[in-house]
Coordinates of C-alpha atoms and ligand atoms in Angstrom, one line a residue:
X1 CA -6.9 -14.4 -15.3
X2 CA -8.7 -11.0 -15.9
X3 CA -7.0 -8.5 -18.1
X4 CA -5.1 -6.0 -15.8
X5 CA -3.3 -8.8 -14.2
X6 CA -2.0 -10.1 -17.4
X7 CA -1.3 -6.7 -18.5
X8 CA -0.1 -5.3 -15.1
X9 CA 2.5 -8.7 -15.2
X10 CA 3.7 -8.3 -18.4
X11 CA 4.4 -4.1 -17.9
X12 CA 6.8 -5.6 -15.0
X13 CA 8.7 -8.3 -16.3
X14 CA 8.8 -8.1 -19.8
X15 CA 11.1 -5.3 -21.5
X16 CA 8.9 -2.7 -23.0
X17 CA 10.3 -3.1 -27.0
X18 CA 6.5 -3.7 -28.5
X19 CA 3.5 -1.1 -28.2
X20 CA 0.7 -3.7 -27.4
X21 CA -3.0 -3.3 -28.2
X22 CA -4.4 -3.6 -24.7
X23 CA -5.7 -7.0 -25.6
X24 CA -4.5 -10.4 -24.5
X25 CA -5.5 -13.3 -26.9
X26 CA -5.8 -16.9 -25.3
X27 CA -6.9 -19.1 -27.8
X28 CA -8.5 -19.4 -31.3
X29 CA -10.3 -21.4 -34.2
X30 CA -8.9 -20.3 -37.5
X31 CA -9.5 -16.6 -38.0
X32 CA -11.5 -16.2 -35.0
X33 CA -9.7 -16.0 -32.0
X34 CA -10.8 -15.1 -28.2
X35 CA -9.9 -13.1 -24.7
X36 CA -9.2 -14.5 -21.5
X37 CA -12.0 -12.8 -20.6
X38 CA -14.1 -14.8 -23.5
X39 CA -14.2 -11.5 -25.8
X40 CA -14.3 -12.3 -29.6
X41 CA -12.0 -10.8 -32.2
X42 CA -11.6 -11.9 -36.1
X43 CA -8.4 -11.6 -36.8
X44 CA -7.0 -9.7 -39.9
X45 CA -3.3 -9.9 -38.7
X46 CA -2.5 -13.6 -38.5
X47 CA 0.0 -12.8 -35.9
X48 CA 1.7 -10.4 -38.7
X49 CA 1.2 -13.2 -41.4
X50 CA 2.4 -16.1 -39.4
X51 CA -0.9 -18.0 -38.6
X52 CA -0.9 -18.6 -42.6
X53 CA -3.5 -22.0 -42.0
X54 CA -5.7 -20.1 -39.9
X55 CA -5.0 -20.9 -35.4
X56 CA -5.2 -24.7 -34.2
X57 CA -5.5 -25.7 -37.7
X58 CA -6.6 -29.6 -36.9
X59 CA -3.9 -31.0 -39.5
X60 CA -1.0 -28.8 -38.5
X61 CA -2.3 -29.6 -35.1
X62 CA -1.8 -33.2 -35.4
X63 CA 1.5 -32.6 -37.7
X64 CA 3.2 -30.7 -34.4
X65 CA 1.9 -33.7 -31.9
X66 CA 3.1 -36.2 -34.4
X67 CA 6.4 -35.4 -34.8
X68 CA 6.9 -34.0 -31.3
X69 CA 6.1 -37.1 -30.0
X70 CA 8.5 -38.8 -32.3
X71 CA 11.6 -36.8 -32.0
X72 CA 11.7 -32.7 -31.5
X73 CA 14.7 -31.9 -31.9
X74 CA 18.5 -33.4 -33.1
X75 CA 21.1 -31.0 -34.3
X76 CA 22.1 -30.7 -38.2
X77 CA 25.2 -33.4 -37.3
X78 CA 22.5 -35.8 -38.4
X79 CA 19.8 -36.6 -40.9
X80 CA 16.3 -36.3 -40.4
X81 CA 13.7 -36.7 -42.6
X82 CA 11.5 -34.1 -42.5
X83 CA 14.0 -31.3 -43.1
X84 CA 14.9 -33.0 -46.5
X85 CA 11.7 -33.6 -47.2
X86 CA 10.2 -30.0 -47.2
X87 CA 13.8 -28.8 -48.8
X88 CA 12.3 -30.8 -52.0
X89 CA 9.2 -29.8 -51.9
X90 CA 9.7 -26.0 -51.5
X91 CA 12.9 -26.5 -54.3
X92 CA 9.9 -27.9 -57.0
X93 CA 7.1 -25.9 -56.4
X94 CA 9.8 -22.2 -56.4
X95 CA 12.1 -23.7 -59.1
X96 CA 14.9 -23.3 -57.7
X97 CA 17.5 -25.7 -56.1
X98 CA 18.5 -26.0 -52.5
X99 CA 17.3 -24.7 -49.1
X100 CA 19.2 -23.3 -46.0
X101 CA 16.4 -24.2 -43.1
X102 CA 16.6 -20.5 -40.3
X103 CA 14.8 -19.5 -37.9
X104 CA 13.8 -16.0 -38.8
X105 CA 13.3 -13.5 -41.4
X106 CA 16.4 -11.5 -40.2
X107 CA 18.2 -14.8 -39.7
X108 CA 17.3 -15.9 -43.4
X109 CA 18.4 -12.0 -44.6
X110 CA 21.6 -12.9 -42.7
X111 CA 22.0 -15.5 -44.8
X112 CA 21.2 -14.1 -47.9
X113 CA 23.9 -11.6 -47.7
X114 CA 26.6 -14.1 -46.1
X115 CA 25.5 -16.2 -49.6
X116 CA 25.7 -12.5 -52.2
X117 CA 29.6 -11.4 -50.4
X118 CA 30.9 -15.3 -50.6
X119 CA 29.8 -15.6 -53.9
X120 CA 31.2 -12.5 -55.1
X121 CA 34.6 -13.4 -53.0
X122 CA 34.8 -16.5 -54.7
X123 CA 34.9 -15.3 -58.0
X124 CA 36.2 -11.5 -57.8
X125 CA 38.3 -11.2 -54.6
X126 CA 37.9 -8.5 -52.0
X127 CA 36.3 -5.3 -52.5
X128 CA 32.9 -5.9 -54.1
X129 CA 31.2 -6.2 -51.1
X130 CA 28.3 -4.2 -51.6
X131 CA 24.9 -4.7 -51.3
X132 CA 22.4 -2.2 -52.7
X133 CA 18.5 -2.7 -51.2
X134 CA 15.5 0.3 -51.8
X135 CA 14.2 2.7 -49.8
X136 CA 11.6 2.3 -47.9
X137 CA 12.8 -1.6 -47.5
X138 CA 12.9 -3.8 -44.2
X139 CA 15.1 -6.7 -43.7
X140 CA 15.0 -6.8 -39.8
X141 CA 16.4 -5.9 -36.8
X142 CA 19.7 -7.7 -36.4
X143 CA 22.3 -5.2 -36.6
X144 CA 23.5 -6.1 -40.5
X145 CA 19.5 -6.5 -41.8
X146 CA 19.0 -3.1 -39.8
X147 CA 21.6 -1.5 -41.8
X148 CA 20.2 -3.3 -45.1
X149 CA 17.0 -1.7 -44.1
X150 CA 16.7 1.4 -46.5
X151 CA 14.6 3.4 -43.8
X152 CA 17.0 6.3 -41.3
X153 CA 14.7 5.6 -38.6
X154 CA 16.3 2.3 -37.8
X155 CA 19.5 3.8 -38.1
X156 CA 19.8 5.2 -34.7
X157 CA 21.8 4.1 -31.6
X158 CA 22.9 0.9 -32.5
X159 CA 26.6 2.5 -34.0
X160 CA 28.8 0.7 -35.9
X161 CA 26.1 -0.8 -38.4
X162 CA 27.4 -3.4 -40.7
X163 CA 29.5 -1.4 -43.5
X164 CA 28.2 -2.1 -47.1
X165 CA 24.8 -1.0 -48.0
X166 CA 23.4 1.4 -50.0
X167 CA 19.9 2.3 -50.4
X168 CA 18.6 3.1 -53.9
X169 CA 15.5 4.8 -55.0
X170 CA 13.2 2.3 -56.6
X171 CA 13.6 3.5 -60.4
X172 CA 16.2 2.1 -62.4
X173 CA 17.8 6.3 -62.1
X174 CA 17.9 5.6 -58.2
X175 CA 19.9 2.5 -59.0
X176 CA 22.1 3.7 -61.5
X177 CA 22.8 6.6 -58.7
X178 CA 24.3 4.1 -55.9
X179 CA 25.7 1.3 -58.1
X180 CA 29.7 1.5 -58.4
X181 CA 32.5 -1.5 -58.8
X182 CA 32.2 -3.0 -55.2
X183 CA 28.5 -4.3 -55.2
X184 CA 27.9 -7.9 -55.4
X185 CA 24.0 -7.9 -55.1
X186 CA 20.6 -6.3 -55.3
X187 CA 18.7 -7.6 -52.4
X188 CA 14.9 -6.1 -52.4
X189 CA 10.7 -7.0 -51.5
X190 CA 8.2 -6.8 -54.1
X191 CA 6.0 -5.3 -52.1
X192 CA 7.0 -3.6 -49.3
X193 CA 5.5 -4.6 -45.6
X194 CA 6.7 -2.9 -43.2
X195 CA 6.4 0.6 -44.8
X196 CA 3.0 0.5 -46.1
X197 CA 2.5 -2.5 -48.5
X198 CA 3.7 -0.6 -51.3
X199 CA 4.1 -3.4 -54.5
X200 CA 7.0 -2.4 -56.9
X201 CA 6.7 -1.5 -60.7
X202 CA 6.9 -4.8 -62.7
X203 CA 8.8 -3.0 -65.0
X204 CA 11.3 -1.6 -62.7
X205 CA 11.7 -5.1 -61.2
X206 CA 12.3 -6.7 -65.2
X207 CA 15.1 -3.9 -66.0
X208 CA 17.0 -4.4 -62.9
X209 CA 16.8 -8.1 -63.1
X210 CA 18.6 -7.5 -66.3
X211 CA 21.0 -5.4 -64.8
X212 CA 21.6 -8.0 -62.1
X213 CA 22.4 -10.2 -65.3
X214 CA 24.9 -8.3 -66.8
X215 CA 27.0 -7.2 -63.8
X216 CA 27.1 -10.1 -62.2
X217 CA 25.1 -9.0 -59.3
X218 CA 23.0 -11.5 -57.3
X219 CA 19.0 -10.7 -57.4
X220 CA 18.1 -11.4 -53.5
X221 CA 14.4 -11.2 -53.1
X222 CA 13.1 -11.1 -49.1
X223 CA 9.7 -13.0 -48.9
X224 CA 9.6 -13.2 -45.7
X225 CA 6.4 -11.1 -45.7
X226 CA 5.1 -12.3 -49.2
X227 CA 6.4 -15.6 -49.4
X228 CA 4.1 -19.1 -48.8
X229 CA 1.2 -18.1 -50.6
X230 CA 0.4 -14.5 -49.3
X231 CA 0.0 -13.0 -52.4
X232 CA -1.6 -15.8 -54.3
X233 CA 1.6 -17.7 -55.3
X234 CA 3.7 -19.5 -53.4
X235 CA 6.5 -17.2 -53.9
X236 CA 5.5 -13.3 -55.3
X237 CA 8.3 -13.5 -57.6
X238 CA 6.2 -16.1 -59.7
X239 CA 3.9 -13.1 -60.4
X240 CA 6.8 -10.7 -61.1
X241 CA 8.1 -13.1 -64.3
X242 CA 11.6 -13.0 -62.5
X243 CA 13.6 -16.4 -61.2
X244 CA 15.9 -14.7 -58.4
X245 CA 19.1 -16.4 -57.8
X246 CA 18.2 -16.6 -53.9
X247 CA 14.9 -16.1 -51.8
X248 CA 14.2 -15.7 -47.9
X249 CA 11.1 -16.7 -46.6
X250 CA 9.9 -17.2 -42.5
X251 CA 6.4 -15.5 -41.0
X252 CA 4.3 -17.8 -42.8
X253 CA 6.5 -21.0 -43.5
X254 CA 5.5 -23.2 -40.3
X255 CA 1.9 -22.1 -39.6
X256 CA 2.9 -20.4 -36.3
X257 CA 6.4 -22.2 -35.6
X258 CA 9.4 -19.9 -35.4
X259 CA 11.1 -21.4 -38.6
X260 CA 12.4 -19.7 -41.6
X261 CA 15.2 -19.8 -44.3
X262 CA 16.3 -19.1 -48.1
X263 CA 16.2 -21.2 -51.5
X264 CA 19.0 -20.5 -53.8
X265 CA 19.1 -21.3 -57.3
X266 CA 21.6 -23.5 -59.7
X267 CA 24.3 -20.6 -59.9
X268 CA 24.6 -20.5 -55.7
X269 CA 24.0 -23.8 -54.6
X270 CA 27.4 -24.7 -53.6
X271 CA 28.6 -21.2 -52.6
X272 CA 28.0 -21.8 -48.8
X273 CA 30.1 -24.8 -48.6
X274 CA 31.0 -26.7 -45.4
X275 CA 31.5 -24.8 -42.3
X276 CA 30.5 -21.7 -43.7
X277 CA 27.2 -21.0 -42.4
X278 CA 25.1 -22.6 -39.6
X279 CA 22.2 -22.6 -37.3
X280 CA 21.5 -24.8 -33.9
X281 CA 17.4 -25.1 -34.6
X282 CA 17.8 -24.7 -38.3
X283 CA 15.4 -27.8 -39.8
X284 CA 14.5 -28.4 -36.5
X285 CA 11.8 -31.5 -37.2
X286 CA 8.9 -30.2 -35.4
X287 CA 8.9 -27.0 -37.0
X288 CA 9.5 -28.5 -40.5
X289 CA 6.7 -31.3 -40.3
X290 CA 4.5 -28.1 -39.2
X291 CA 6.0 -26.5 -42.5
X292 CA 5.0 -29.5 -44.8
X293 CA 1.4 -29.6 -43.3
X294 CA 1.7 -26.2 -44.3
X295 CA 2.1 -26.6 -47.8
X296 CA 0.2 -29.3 -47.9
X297 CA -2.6 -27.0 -47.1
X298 CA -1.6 -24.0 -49.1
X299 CA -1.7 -26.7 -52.3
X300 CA -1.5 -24.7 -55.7
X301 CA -5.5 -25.2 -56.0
X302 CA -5.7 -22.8 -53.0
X303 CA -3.3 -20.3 -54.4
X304 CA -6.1 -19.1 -56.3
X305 CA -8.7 -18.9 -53.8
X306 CA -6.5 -16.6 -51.7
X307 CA -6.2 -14.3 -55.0
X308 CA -10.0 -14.6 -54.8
X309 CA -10.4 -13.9 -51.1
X310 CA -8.1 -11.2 -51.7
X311 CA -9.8 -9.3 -54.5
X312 CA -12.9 -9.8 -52.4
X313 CA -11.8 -7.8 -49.0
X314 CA -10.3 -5.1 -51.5
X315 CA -13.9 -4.7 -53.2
X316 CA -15.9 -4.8 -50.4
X317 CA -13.2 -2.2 -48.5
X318 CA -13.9 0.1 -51.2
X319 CA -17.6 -0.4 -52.5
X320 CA -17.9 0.6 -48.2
X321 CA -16.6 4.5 -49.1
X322 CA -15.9 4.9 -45.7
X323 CA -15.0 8.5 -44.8
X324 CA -11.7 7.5 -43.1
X325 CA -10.2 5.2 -45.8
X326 CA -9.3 5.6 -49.0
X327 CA -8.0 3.3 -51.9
X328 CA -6.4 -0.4 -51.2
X329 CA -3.4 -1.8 -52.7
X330 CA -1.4 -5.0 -52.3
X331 CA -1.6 -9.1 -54.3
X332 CA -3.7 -11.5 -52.6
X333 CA -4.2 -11.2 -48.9
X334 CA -1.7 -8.7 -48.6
X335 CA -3.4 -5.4 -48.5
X336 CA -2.5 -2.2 -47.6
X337 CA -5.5 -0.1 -47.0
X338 CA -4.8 4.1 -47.3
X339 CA -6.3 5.9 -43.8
X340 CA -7.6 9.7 -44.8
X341 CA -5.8 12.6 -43.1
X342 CA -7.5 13.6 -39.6
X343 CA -7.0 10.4 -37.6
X344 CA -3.6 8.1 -37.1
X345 CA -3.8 4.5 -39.0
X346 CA -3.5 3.5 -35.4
X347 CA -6.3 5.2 -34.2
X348 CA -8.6 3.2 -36.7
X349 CA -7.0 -0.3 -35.7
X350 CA -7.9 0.8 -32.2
X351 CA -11.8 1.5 -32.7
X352 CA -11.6 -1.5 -35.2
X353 CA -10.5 -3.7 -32.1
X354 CA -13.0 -2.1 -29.6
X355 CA -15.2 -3.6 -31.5
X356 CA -13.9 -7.2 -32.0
X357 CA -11.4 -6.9 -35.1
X358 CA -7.6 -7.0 -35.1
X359 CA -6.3 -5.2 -38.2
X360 CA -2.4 -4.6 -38.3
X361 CA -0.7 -1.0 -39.3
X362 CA 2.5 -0.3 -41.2
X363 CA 3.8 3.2 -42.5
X364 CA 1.1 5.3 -43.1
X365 CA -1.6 2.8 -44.0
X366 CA -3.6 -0.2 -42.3
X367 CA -2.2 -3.8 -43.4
X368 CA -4.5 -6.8 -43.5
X369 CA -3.0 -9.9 -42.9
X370 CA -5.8 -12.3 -42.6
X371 CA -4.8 -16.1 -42.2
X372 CA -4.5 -17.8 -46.1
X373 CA -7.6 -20.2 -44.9
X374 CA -10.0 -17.1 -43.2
X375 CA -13.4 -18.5 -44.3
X376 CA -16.3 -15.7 -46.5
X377 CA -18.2 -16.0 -42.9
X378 CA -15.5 -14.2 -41.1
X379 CA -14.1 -12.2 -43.9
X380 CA -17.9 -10.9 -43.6
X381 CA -17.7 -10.8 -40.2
X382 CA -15.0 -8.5 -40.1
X383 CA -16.2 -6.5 -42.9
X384 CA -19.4 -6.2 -41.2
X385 CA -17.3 -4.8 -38.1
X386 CA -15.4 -2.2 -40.3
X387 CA -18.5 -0.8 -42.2
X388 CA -20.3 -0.1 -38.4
X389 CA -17.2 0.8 -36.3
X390 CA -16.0 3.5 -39.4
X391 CA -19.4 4.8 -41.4
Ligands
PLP1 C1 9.1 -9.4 -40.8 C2 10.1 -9.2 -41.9 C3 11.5 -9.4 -41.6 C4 12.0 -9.8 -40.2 O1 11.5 -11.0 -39.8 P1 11.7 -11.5 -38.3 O2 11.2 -12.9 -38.3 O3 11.0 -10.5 -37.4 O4 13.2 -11.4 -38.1 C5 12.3 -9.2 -42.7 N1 11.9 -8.9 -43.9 C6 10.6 -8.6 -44.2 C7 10.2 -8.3 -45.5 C8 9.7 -8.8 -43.2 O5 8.4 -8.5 -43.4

């Protein structure tokens, strides 16, 4: 099918929410992926950091067929094993002590603040409700993660949001400025995605995990962008020298599955007991045996190759001077590269594609997402493609 038919099609029957590239992608081979029409693209985006083992990955591959074949789907009445499994295997390598299997990010958020208000209830009653998040944050687009979301633009037309948030400036002043007797949790990113990949002050993160301590507030910390890997660790917080007491992750978890969830550490495990929180696909086999394969892939040896890989496209990006970008910023392959005033960040990702690469855009800036496994030949691919397209 040629492009304006797929294009024409989708302008019909599919609700107009996303602003798509006019490109269609059919099929792909790690970080190289393909038109319809046969037209080649390397691909800094990952599907916005989803695609972590690269496309058609020939283990996860196998992984999917495997267990589709075997059983695909049985609801959380019952065992299986590969939801267990991977609940172990995330638990050790993060530290921490039990897993909630979503579907999501804003699903796992959801959880993460069911877990923060039940806690608090347990042990303090009504009235400490509160959870205080940054600005500049994004936790999703239900209506509760869009009011967590410390951004006013998403705070339009959806009235009532979900009561008890505050956003905080991200200085230990901005903090002191919202905090107050009713908040139960800090929930936060270390870097922030969705607004520009902005990475928070270690420093500011150590204080306020020491403030969490002290007032009994839960430290929530949203990977669902930087978790599994993307920044070199399997969680970011192992960089930050911080053990929160629960973590979301999705995007990357599954290798392209819908799939997602949080971890929680020793003090929360049992806070969400029976009946009080619940998913239909949450485990679902298929997408955790695609999640295992994952992390079988994304082993602790590769951790460092993606801090390598990272500090590579960074290097290059800026030994290029180009006259429309400026300095790059991020952990491991999640970079955030500054766009010069005089044209839009999405007018660059649009010449960038023209010309066969798919770079991603959030706030102001560009965001590279490639997949964890992108190999030097298509990182110099695409490097090649920026330094011609933008010089
Ligand atoms: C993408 C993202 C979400 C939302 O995830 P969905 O799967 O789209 O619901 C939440 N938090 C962060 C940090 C994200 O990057």
């Amino acid at each position: 099918m040629d492009f304006q038919t797929i294009k024409a099609r989708d302008d019909q029957y599919v609700v107009h929410t996303y602003n798509r590239f006019p490109v269609d992608i059919d099929h792909g081979k790690n970080a190289t992926l393909w038109s319809a029409e046969g037209k080649e693209y390397i691909d800094f985006t990952s599907g916005i950091g989803v695609n972590s083992v690269g496309v058609a990955n020939p283990k996860w591959v196998d992984a999917v067929a495997v267990q589709a074949a075997k059983l695909g789907h049985m609801s959380n009445l019952f065992y299986t094993q590969p939801c267990g499994a991977l609940a172990e295997r995330l638990c050790r390598r993060a530290g921490m002590s039990a897993a909630f299997f979503a579907n999501s990010g804003a699903e796992s958020n959801e959880g993460l603040i069911k877990l923060a208000r039940k806690y608090s209830f347990d042990k303090y009653g009504k009235g400490r409700g509160t959870i205080l998040t940054l600005t500049n944050s994004f936790h999703g687009r239900t209506v509760t993660t869009l009011a967590a979301t410390g951004q006013d633009v998403f705070h339009n037309y959806f009235f009532p949001f979900t009561d008890g948030f505050r956003s905080a400036e991200p200085t230990m002043d901005g903090i002191a400025q919202v905090a107050g007797h009713d908040v139960c949790a800090v929930m936060l990113e270390l870097i922030q995605g969705e607004s520009g990949v902005w990475p928070l002050e270690q420093s500011f993160i150590h204080d306020l995990a020491v403030l969490c301590a002290e007032r009994d507030w839960l430290l929530l910390v949203d990977e669902v962008q930087t978790g599994i890997g993307r920044t070199g660790t399997l969680f970011c917080y192992q960089q930050y020298g911080i053990l929160p007491d629960a973590v979301s992750f999705a995007k990357g978890i599954a290798g392209g599955l819908p799939f997602g969830g949080f971890l929680v550490g020793e003090k929360c495990r049992n806070v969400l007991g029976l009946g009080t929180h619940a998913t239909t696909f949450g485990g679902n086999p298929i997408c955790a045996a695609a999640a295992l394969t994952t992390l079988d892939i994304l082993s602790e040896e590769m951790m460092g190759e993606i801090a390598d890989k990272g500090k590579y496209l960074r290097s290059a990006i800026e030994a290029m001077d180009l006259p429309c970008l400026g300095k790059t910023r991020g952990l491991g392959l999640m970079i955030g590269v500054e766009v010069k005033p005089g044209q839009t960040n999405r007018d660059v990702a649009m010449k960038l594609m023209d010309n066969g690469l798919l770079v991603l855009t959030a706030g102001p800036a560009l965001r590279l997402l490639p997949p964890l496994t992108i190999t030097k030949d298509e990182m110099d691919k695409g490097l090649a493609i920026m330094k011609q397209t933008l010089s």
